[in-house]
Tab-separated table of N, CA and C and ligand atoms in Angstrom:
chain	number	residue	atom	x	y	z
A	259	UNK	N	46.271	8.213	56.207
A	259	UNK	CA	47.810	7.918	57.063
A	259	UNK	C	48.081	6.789	57.178
A	260	UNK	N	49.045	6.289	57.777
A	260	UNK	CA	49.252	4.650	57.611
A	260	UNK	C	48.748	4.249	59.510
A	261	UNK	N	49.083	3.656	59.876
A	261	UNK	CA	48.394	3.596	61.382
A	261	UNK	C	47.759	2.213	61.660
A	262	UNK	N	49.198	1.418	62.497
A	262	UNK	CA	49.191	0.014	62.887
A	262	UNK	C	48.574	-0.255	64.409
A	263	UNK	N	48.248	0.662	65.150
A	263	UNK	CA	47.531	0.339	66.273
A	263	UNK	C	46.216	0.713	65.773
A	264	UNK	N	46.012	-0.664	65.995
A	264	UNK	CA	44.018	-0.925	64.961
A	264	UNK	C	43.071	-2.127	65.968
A	265	UNK	N	42.445	-2.148	66.114
A	265	UNK	CA	42.036	-3.584	66.502
A	265	UNK	C	40.571	-3.894	66.382
A	266	UNK	N	40.038	-5.414	65.910
A	266	UNK	CA	38.910	-5.324	66.369
A	266	UNK	C	38.331	-5.520	67.521
A	267	UNK	N	37.035	-4.822	68.257
A	267	UNK	CA	37.228	-5.440	69.915
A	267	UNK	C	35.602	-6.256	70.328
A	268	UNK	N	34.696	-6.548	68.582
A	268	UNK	CA	33.856	-8.145	68.903
A	268	UNK	C	33.167	-7.881	67.913
A	269	UNK	N	32.209	-8.892	67.507
A	269	UNK	CA	31.729	-9.170	66.319
A	269	UNK	C	31.000	-8.492	65.881
A	270	UNK	N	30.363	-7.165	66.370
A	270	UNK	CA	29.086	-6.769	65.722
A	270	UNK	C	30.126	-5.305	65.268
A	271	UNK	N	30.942	-5.245	63.993
A	271	UNK	CA	31.351	-4.640	63.793
A	271	UNK	C	32.532	-3.179	64.324
A	272	UNK	N	32.483	-3.148	64.957
A	272	UNK	CA	33.500	-2.216	66.238
A	272	UNK	C	34.884	-2.390	66.244
A	273	UNK	N	35.060	-1.309	65.929
A	273	UNK	CA	36.824	-1.601	65.258
A	273	UNK	C	37.673	-0.487	66.600
A	274	UNK	N	38.576	-0.252	66.941
A	274	UNK	CA	39.379	1.215	67.360
A	274	UNK	C	40.670	0.763	67.140
A	275	UNK	N	40.544	2.687	66.115
A	275	UNK	CA	42.246	3.251	66.002
A	275	UNK	C	42.973	3.747	66.838
A	276	UNK	N	44.452	4.242	67.043
A	276	UNK	CA	44.375	4.555	67.871
A	276	UNK	C	46.049	5.875	67.104
A	277	UNK	N	45.610	7.058	67.729
A	277	UNK	CA	45.646	8.342	66.950
A	277	UNK	C	45.703	9.041	67.718
A	278	UNK	N	46.254	10.402	67.471
A	278	UNK	CA	46.251	11.671	68.826
A	278	UNK	C	46.455	13.271	67.655
A	279	UNK	N	46.044	14.011	68.458
A	279	UNK	CA	45.516	15.370	67.508
A	279	UNK	C	46.942	15.439	67.098
A	280	UNK	N	48.405	15.183	67.365
A	280	UNK	CA	49.058	15.492	66.583
A	280	UNK	C	48.970	15.172	65.164
A	281	UNK	N	48.347	14.320	64.479
A	281	UNK	CA	47.936	13.835	63.218
A	281	UNK	C	46.635	14.890	62.834
A	282	UNK	N	47.046	15.722	61.610
A	282	UNK	CA	45.845	15.458	60.613
A	282	UNK	C	44.742	14.847	60.632
A	283	UNK	N	44.935	13.805	60.264
A	283	UNK	CA	44.171	12.904	60.036
A	283	UNK	C	43.025	12.744	61.486
A	284	UNK	N	43.612	13.194	62.878
A	284	UNK	CA	42.578	12.833	63.856
A	284	UNK	C	41.637	13.546	63.609
A	285	UNK	N	42.596	15.198	63.455
A	285	UNK	CA	41.718	16.429	63.545
A	285	UNK	C	40.080	16.590	62.458
A	286	UNK	N	40.339	15.998	61.259
A	286	UNK	CA	40.081	15.176	59.928
A	286	UNK	C	38.315	14.399	60.465
A	287	UNK	N	39.298	12.751	60.927
A	287	UNK	CA	38.324	11.930	61.438
A	287	UNK	C	36.943	12.565	62.747
A	288	UNK	N	37.841	13.611	63.319
A	288	UNK	CA	36.904	13.801	64.533
A	288	UNK	C	35.763	15.057	64.203
A	289	UNK	N	35.928	15.669	62.996
A	289	UNK	CA	35.566	16.707	62.618
A	289	UNK	C	34.471	16.076	61.419
A	290	UNK	N	34.708	15.116	60.916
A	290	UNK	CA	33.627	14.469	59.692
A	290	UNK	C	32.846	12.914	60.788
A	291	UNK	N	33.095	12.921	61.305
A	291	UNK	CA	32.981	11.702	61.913
A	291	UNK	C	33.086	10.150	61.236
A	292	UNK	N	33.513	10.409	60.467
A	292	UNK	CA	33.737	9.333	59.620
A	292	UNK	C	35.323	9.298	58.864
A	293	UNK	N	35.582	7.819	58.486
A	293	UNK	CA	36.976	7.883	57.705
A	293	UNK	C	36.598	5.974	56.829
A	294	UNK	N	37.668	5.894	56.294
A	294	UNK	CA	37.559	4.403	55.596
A	294	UNK	C	39.253	4.151	56.300
A	295	UNK	N	38.927	2.951	56.416
A	295	UNK	CA	40.669	1.788	57.195
A	295	UNK	C	40.763	1.041	55.705
A	296	UNK	N	41.901	1.091	55.312
A	296	UNK	CA	42.174	0.401	53.599
A	296	UNK	C	43.072	-1.203	54.320
A	297	UNK	N	43.438	-2.040	53.571
A	297	UNK	CA	44.526	-3.239	54.354
A	297	UNK	C	45.501	-3.277	53.575
A	298	UNK	N	45.919	-2.338	53.187
A	298	UNK	CA	46.882	-3.085	52.209
A	298	UNK	C	47.948	-4.548	51.270
A	299	UNK	N	48.044	-4.815	50.797
A	299	UNK	CA	49.064	-6.253	50.835
A	299	UNK	C	50.273	-5.292	50.524
A	300	UNK	N	50.992	-6.264	51.103
A	300	UNK	CA	52.364	-6.031	51.526
A	300	UNK	C	53.110	-5.637	50.137
A	301	UNK	N	52.626	-5.817	49.201
A	301	UNK	CA	53.150	-5.193	47.757
A	301	UNK	C	52.767	-3.718	48.124
A	302	UNK	N	52.293	-3.079	48.618
A	302	UNK	CA	51.975	-1.632	48.897
A	302	UNK	C	52.959	-1.000	49.987
A	303	UNK	N	53.669	-1.929	51.028
A	303	UNK	CA	54.749	-1.777	51.684
A	303	UNK	C	55.506	-0.111	52.106
A	304	UNK	N	56.244	-0.593	50.818
A	304	UNK	CA	57.456	0.893	50.876
A	304	UNK	C	56.462	2.547	50.607
A	305	UNK	N	55.160	2.274	50.224
A	305	UNK	CA	53.909	2.886	50.047
A	305	UNK	C	53.667	3.935	51.065
A	306	UNK	N	52.792	2.648	52.052
A	306	UNK	CA	52.535	2.863	53.160
A	306	UNK	C	53.438	3.224	54.577
A	307	UNK	N	54.892	3.057	54.023
A	307	UNK	CA	55.602	3.843	54.765
A	307	UNK	C	56.207	4.983	54.933
A	308	UNK	N	55.749	5.437	53.486
A	308	UNK	CA	56.150	6.769	53.210
A	308	UNK	C	54.770	7.816	53.496
A	309	UNK	N	53.391	7.506	53.000
A	309	UNK	CA	52.664	7.910	53.516
A	309	UNK	C	53.141	8.147	55.047
A	310	UNK	N	53.167	7.403	55.763
A	310	UNK	CA	53.412	7.815	57.180
A	310	UNK	C	54.173	8.431	57.835
A	311	UNK	N	55.061	8.812	56.427
A	311	UNK	CA	56.074	9.608	57.587
A	311	UNK	C	56.035	11.317	56.795
A	312	UNK	N	54.536	11.646	56.505
A	312	UNK	CA	54.735	12.663	55.608
A	312	UNK	C	53.071	12.897	55.875
A	313	UNK	N	52.557	14.372	56.189
A	313	UNK	CA	51.259	15.159	57.345
A	313	UNK	C	50.436	15.711	55.986
A	314	UNK	N	49.797	14.940	55.861
A	314	UNK	CA	47.980	15.706	55.181
A	314	UNK	C	48.034	17.190	54.885
A	315	UNK	N	48.343	17.592	56.656
A	315	UNK	CA	48.263	18.776	56.662
A	315	UNK	C	48.915	19.922	55.628
A	316	UNK	N	50.057	19.648	55.215
A	316	UNK	CA	50.618	19.945	54.009
A	316	UNK	C	50.752	19.469	52.632
A	317	UNK	N	50.377	18.566	52.498
A	317	UNK	CA	50.519	18.309	50.809
A	317	UNK	C	49.060	17.100	50.698
A	318	UNK	N	49.031	17.172	49.520
A	318	UNK	CA	48.007	15.528	49.229
A	318	UNK	C	48.548	14.676	48.654
A	319	UNK	N	48.207	14.026	49.472
A	319	UNK	CA	49.060	12.400	49.812
A	319	UNK	C	49.049	11.748	48.235
A	320	UNK	N	47.667	11.657	48.129
A	320	UNK	CA	47.206	10.759	46.301
A	320	UNK	C	47.510	11.341	45.623
A	321	UNK	N	48.050	12.856	45.654
A	321	UNK	CA	48.657	12.872	44.613
A	321	UNK	C	50.528	12.799	44.356
A	322	UNK	N	51.039	12.765	45.855
A	322	UNK	CA	51.889	12.499	45.822
A	322	UNK	C	52.164	10.921	45.705
A	323	UNK	N	51.872	10.172	46.268
A	323	UNK	CA	52.034	9.055	46.456
A	323	UNK	C	51.012	7.981	45.164
A	324	UNK	N	50.328	8.527	44.970
A	324	UNK	CA	49.676	7.820	43.431
A	324	UNK	C	48.882	6.398	43.697
A	325	UNK	N	48.150	6.316	45.038
A	325	UNK	CA	47.345	5.343	45.146
A	325	UNK	C	46.010	6.547	44.759
A	326	UNK	N	44.865	5.464	43.900
A	326	UNK	CA	43.886	6.101	43.435
A	326	UNK	C	42.733	5.760	44.393
A	327	UNK	N	42.169	7.036	44.664
A	327	UNK	CA	40.848	7.238	45.369
A	327	UNK	C	39.386	6.898	44.748
A	328	UNK	N	38.515	6.004	45.400
A	328	UNK	CA	37.328	5.147	44.903
A	328	UNK	C	35.987	5.533	45.596
A	329	UNK	N	35.199	5.897	45.005
A	329	UNK	CA	34.417	6.262	45.556
A	329	UNK	C	33.604	5.623	46.932
A	330	UNK	N	33.437	5.838	48.228
A	330	UNK	CA	32.700	4.937	49.230
A	330	UNK	C	31.102	5.036	48.965
A	331	UNK	N	30.458	4.333	49.791
A	331	UNK	CA	28.907	4.074	49.610
A	331	UNK	C	28.196	4.727	50.921
A	332	UNK	N	29.245	4.465	52.233
A	332	UNK	CA	28.281	4.826	53.365
A	332	UNK	C	28.792	5.937	54.085
A	333	UNK	N	30.154	6.628	53.549
A	333	UNK	CA	31.053	7.463	53.909
A	333	UNK	C	31.453	8.411	52.872
A	334	UNK	N	31.725	9.633	53.172
A	334	UNK	CA	32.235	10.959	52.405
A	334	UNK	C	33.841	10.279	52.168
A	335	UNK	N	34.879	9.730	52.746
A	335	UNK	CA	36.365	9.453	52.569
A	335	UNK	C	35.870	8.439	51.405
A	336	UNK	N	37.681	8.364	50.934
A	336	UNK	CA	37.628	7.858	49.682
A	336	UNK	C	37.534	6.423	49.889
A	337	UNK	N	37.849	5.504	49.234
A	337	UNK	CA	39.036	4.015	49.858
A	337	UNK	C	40.092	4.202	48.627
A	338	UNK	N	40.849	3.536	49.139
A	338	UNK	CA	42.367	3.227	48.332
A	338	UNK	C	42.095	2.227	47.057
A	339	UNK	N	42.417	2.445	46.308
A	339	UNK	CA	42.254	1.023	44.973
A	339	UNK	C	43.358	0.558	45.341
A	340	UNK	N	43.421	-0.773	45.213
A	340	UNK	CA	44.593	-2.034	44.799
A	340	UNK	C	44.669	-2.509	46.495
A	341	UNK	N	43.899	-1.955	47.558
A	341	UNK	CA	44.019	-2.665	49.110
A	341	UNK	C	43.428	-3.722	49.037
A	342	UNK	N	43.988	-4.859	50.014
A	342	UNK	CA	43.022	-5.510	50.454
A	342	UNK	C	41.585	-5.309	50.145
A	343	UNK	N	41.238	-4.731	51.343
A	343	UNK	CA	39.959	-4.511	51.671
A	343	UNK	C	39.902	-2.892	51.974
A	344	UNK	N	38.529	-2.567	51.883
A	344	UNK	CA	38.648	-0.740	52.811
A	344	UNK	C	37.160	-0.862	53.717
A	345	UNK	N	37.353	-0.631	54.630
A	345	UNK	CA	36.191	-0.471	55.870
A	345	UNK	C	36.202	1.035	55.787
A	346	UNK	N	34.697	0.991	55.492
A	346	UNK	CA	33.594	2.407	55.630
A	346	UNK	C	33.416	2.243	57.193
A	347	UNK	N	34.005	3.711	57.850
A	347	UNK	CA	33.620	3.263	59.127
A	347	UNK	C	32.950	4.793	59.648
A	348	UNK	N	31.800	4.527	61.424
A	348	UNK	CA	31.433	6.121	61.531
A	348	UNK	C	32.032	5.897	62.846
A	349	UNK	N	32.377	7.355	63.291
A	349	UNK	CA	32.963	7.278	64.899
A	349	UNK	C	31.451	6.974	65.678
A	350	UNK	N	32.243	6.474	67.160
A	350	UNK	CA	30.699	6.045	67.927
A	350	UNK	C	31.424	6.719	69.246
A	351	UNK	N	32.790	6.664	69.639
A	351	UNK	CA	32.774	7.135	70.752
A	351	UNK	C	34.547	7.516	70.505
A	352	UNK	N	35.112	7.990	71.362
A	352	UNK	CA	36.215	8.077	71.531
A	352	UNK	C	37.256	8.426	72.975
A	353	UNK	N	38.129	8.013	73.034
A	353	UNK	CA	38.861	8.085	74.855
A	353	UNK	C	40.480	8.967	74.122
A	354	UNK	N	39.819	9.766	74.037
A	354	UNK	CA	40.678	10.639	73.991
A	354	UNK	C	42.445	10.483	74.749
A	355	UNK	N	41.984	10.303	76.145
A	355	UNK	CA	43.235	10.430	76.739
A	355	UNK	C	44.145	9.246	76.361
A	356	UNK	N	43.508	8.111	75.758
A	356	UNK	CA	44.599	7.064	75.208
A	356	UNK	C	44.664	6.859	73.586
A	357	UNK	N	43.941	8.468	73.112
A	357	UNK	CA	43.734	8.181	71.430
A	357	UNK	C	43.276	7.236	70.604
A	358	UNK	N	42.029	6.721	71.684
A	358	UNK	CA	41.305	5.448	71.032
A	358	UNK	C	40.248	6.288	70.266
A	359	UNK	N	39.993	5.838	69.139
A	359	UNK	CA	38.587	6.186	68.280
A	359	UNK	C	37.505	4.684	67.998
A	360	UNK	N	36.785	4.927	68.463
A	360	UNK	CA	35.931	3.444	68.363
A	360	UNK	C	35.054	3.593	66.984
A	361	UNK	N	34.788	3.013	66.253
A	361	UNK	CA	34.302	3.176	65.405
A	361	UNK	C	33.170	1.775	64.726
A	362	UNK	N	32.711	2.146	64.304
A	362	UNK	CA	31.275	0.990	63.988
A	362	UNK	C	31.428	1.012	62.388
A	363	UNK	N	31.967	0.007	61.734
A	363	UNK	CA	32.279	-0.141	60.665
A	363	UNK	C	31.193	-0.645	59.244
A	364	UNK	N	30.430	0.490	58.616
A	364	UNK	CA	29.254	0.629	57.619
A	364	UNK	C	29.169	-0.176	56.764
A	365	UNK	N	30.415	-0.561	55.685
A	365	UNK	CA	30.229	-1.319	54.892
A	365	UNK	C	31.684	-1.562	54.680
A	366	UNK	N	31.993	-3.203	54.062
A	366	UNK	CA	33.196	-3.445	53.591
A	366	UNK	C	33.217	-3.595	52.280
A	367	UNK	N	34.214	-3.772	51.678
A	367	UNK	CA	34.545	-4.268	50.421
A	367	UNK	C	35.976	-4.514	50.374
A	368	UNK	N	35.740	-5.808	49.672
A	368	UNK	CA	36.778	-6.806	49.463
A	368	UNK	C	37.320	-6.334	47.687
A	369	UNK	N	38.431	-5.858	47.251
A	369	UNK	CA	39.262	-6.364	46.492
A	369	UNK	C	39.353	-7.674	45.352
A	370	UNK	N	38.958	-7.984	44.801
A	370	UNK	CA	38.994	-9.608	44.327
A	370	UNK	C	40.148	-9.236	43.599
A	371	UNK	N	40.493	-7.955	42.699
A	371	UNK	CA	41.483	-8.204	42.080
A	371	UNK	C	43.196	-8.184	42.537
A	372	UNK	N	42.759	-8.296	43.619
A	372	UNK	CA	43.645	-8.001	44.501
A	372	UNK	C	44.620	-9.707	45.030
A	373	UNK	N	45.236	-10.430	44.414
A	373	UNK	CA	45.532	-11.383	44.439
A	373	UNK	C	46.667	-11.680	45.317
A	374	UNK	N	47.787	-11.266	45.785
A	374	UNK	CA	48.180	-11.355	46.650
A	374	UNK	C	47.787	-10.726	47.659
A	375	UNK	N	47.270	-11.260	49.013
A	375	UNK	CA	46.530	-11.260	49.900
A	375	UNK	C	47.290	-10.987	51.552
A	376	UNK	N	48.192	-11.293	51.378
A	376	UNK	CA	49.336	-11.012	52.469
A	376	UNK	C	49.392	-9.968	53.061
A	377	UNK	N	48.676	-9.699	54.141
A	377	UNK	CA	48.558	-7.986	55.098
A	377	UNK	C	49.809	-8.028	55.650
A	378	UNK	N	50.263	-6.763	55.606
A	378	UNK	CA	51.634	-6.360	56.741
A	378	UNK	C	51.368	-5.794	58.293
A	379	UNK	N	52.402	-6.503	58.899
A	379	UNK	CA	51.745	-6.484	60.603
A	379	UNK	C	54.117	-5.396	60.819
A	380	UNK	N	53.213	-4.368	61.651
A	380	UNK	CA	54.509	-3.550	62.197
A	380	UNK	C	54.578	-4.144	63.062
A	381	UNK	N	56.394	-4.521	63.349
A	381	UNK	CA	56.528	-5.081	64.542
A	381	UNK	C	56.952	-3.666	65.349
A	382	UNK	N	56.731	-2.707	65.160
A	382	UNK	CA	57.051	-1.269	66.095
A	382	UNK	C	58.633	-0.960	65.833
A	383	UNK	N	59.513	-1.457	65.563
A	383	UNK	CA	60.618	-1.107	65.449
A	383	UNK	C	61.570	-0.613	63.952
A	384	UNK	N	60.199	-0.878	63.464
A	384	UNK	CA	60.250	-0.241	61.691
A	384	UNK	C	61.044	-1.068	60.902
A	385	UNK	N	60.697	-2.958	61.282
A	385	UNK	CA	60.387	-3.172	60.676
A	385	UNK	C	59.345	-4.299	60.812
A	386	UNK	N	58.473	-4.559	59.497
A	386	UNK	CA	57.575	-5.424	59.516
A	386	UNK	C	57.177	-6.990	58.527
A	387	UNK	N	56.508	-7.959	59.427
A	387	UNK	CA	56.216	-8.898	58.396
A	387	UNK	C	54.934	-9.474	57.808
A	388	UNK	N	55.167	-10.178	57.014
A	388	UNK	CA	53.609	-10.163	56.136
A	388	UNK	C	53.481	-11.699	56.782
A	389	UNK	N	52.137	-11.867	56.562
A	389	UNK	CA	51.051	-13.258	56.922
A	389	UNK	C	51.419	-14.383	56.170
A	390	UNK	N	51.934	-15.033	57.044
A	390	UNK	CA	52.525	-16.795	56.579
A	390	UNK	C	51.383	-17.436	56.702
A	391	UNK	N	51.656	-18.879	57.241
A	391	UNK	CA	51.101	-19.670	57.395
A	391	UNK	C	49.460	-19.263	57.683
A	392	UNK	N	48.288	-20.190	57.284
A	392	UNK	CA	47.461	-20.299	58.390
A	392	UNK	C	46.833	-21.578	58.969
A	393	UNK	N	46.628	-21.437	59.977
A	393	UNK	CA	46.170	-22.170	61.345
A	393	UNK	C	44.571	-22.276	61.714
A	394	UNK	N	43.973	-23.912	61.028
A	394	UNK	CA	42.700	-23.944	61.469
A	394	UNK	C	42.089	-24.080	62.997
A	395	UNK	N	41.632	-23.474	63.619
A	395	UNK	CA	41.196	-23.916	65.136
A	395	UNK	C	40.322	-23.634	65.581
A	396	UNK	N	39.223	-23.482	64.245
A	396	UNK	CA	38.238	-23.243	64.765
A	396	UNK	C	37.456	-24.246	65.815
A	397	UNK	N	37.370	-25.694	65.518
A	397	UNK	CA	36.897	-26.480	65.995
A	397	UNK	C	37.283	-26.196	67.627
A	398	UNK	N	38.352	-25.540	67.580
A	398	UNK	CA	38.757	-25.780	69.158
A	398	UNK	C	37.865	-24.852	70.170
A	399	UNK	N	37.582	-23.434	69.202
A	399	UNK	CA	37.152	-22.474	69.555
A	399	UNK	C	35.365	-22.220	69.377
A	400	UNK	N	35.050	-23.118	68.784
A	400	UNK	CA	33.847	-23.144	68.142
A	400	UNK	C	32.673	-22.663	69.209
A	401	UNK	N	32.771	-22.421	70.277
A	401	UNK	CA	31.867	-22.127	71.286
A	401	UNK	C	31.876	-20.864	71.181
A	402	UNK	N	33.147	-20.034	71.160
A	402	UNK	CA	33.455	-18.104	71.316
A	402	UNK	C	32.802	-17.964	69.713
A	403	UNK	N	32.947	-18.586	68.807
A	403	UNK	CA	32.245	-18.049	66.792
A	403	UNK	C	31.308	-18.204	67.349
A	404	UNK	N	30.561	-16.717	66.604
A	404	UNK	CA	29.246	-16.245	66.252
A	404	UNK	C	28.832	-17.366	65.370
A	405	UNK	N	26.838	-18.354	65.496
A	405	UNK	CA	26.809	-18.923	64.616
A	405	UNK	C	26.985	-17.832	63.047
A	406	UNK	N	26.819	-18.970	62.448
A	406	UNK	CA	26.965	-18.668	60.571
A	406	UNK	C	28.467	-17.771	60.572
A	407	UNK	N	29.463	-18.191	61.389
A	407	UNK	CA	30.897	-17.059	60.954
A	407	UNK	C	32.125	-18.168	60.418
B	524	FMN	C1	54.238	1.734	59.936
B	524	FMN	C2	53.825	3.209	60.194
B	524	FMN	C3	52.761	3.253	61.721
B	524	FMN	C4	51.597	3.929	62.258
B	524	FMN	N1	51.194	3.898	62.870
B	524	FMN	C5	50.740	4.667	63.507
B	524	FMN	C6	49.328	4.279	64.129
B	524	FMN	O1	49.414	4.028	65.196
B	524	FMN	N2	49.138	5.830	65.243
B	524	FMN	C7	49.553	6.935	64.855
B	524	FMN	O2	48.948	8.065	65.671
B	524	FMN	N3	50.253	7.541	63.914
B	524	FMN	C8	50.752	6.156	63.414
B	524	FMN	N4	51.989	5.931	62.350
B	524	FMN	C9	52.298	8.222	61.953
B	524	FMN	C10	51.133	8.417	61.121
B	524	FMN	O3	51.066	8.131	59.894
B	524	FMN	C11	52.042	10.037	60.230
B	524	FMN	O4	51.929	10.960	61.869
B	524	FMN	C12	51.569	10.547	59.391
B	524	FMN	O5	52.555	11.719	59.498
B	524	FMN	C13	50.292	11.182	59.755
B	524	FMN	O6	49.329	11.880	59.021
B	524	FMN	P1	48.738	12.809	58.711
B	524	FMN	O7	48.978	14.495	59.837
B	524	FMN	O8	48.564	13.260	57.387
B	524	FMN	O9	47.464	12.371	59.651
B	524	FMN	C14	52.419	5.601	61.746
B	524	FMN	C15	53.659	5.903	60.694
B	524	FMN	C16	53.865	4.302	60.450
B	524	FMN	C17	55.115	4.621	58.929
């Protein structure tokens, strides 16, 4: 599924995704207690939107939209070829009232062949922006960063 309501919640590899039982993916994740979160480059935007417009309950989205599944190491769900990075995740908690699925990232695969590394950000009204300029404020917030980061 396509998912834009996501965030990192600490420096200990925990992330949250927000979804609910109206999505096939929610039920699959709650049943298997695992998933892979892939970060697509801006070049995949149209495919990303199309994938988020239909349900895997009725169709095989890999067949329909063409992204190639690749084997993961710590979970059974596949990585998606062509993405900037894929996070293998295990569910550690769920706050169903808000659709929060809290997960521990168990493995990260970064794709060295993905040269356009601009990520897509959903505005929320059907429009999107891609990553642009990078600003370095590491010195200003050095005391908030874990050692070695
Ligand atoms: C750009 C975009 C962002 C989306 N973000 C979310 C999201 O954050 N949470 C969610 O539950 N659904 C989100 N959706 C909707 C799901 O991707 C959509 O309901 C999808 O059909 C679910 O597929 P599934 O039934 O195979 O799980 C998004 C859709 C699009 C196009």
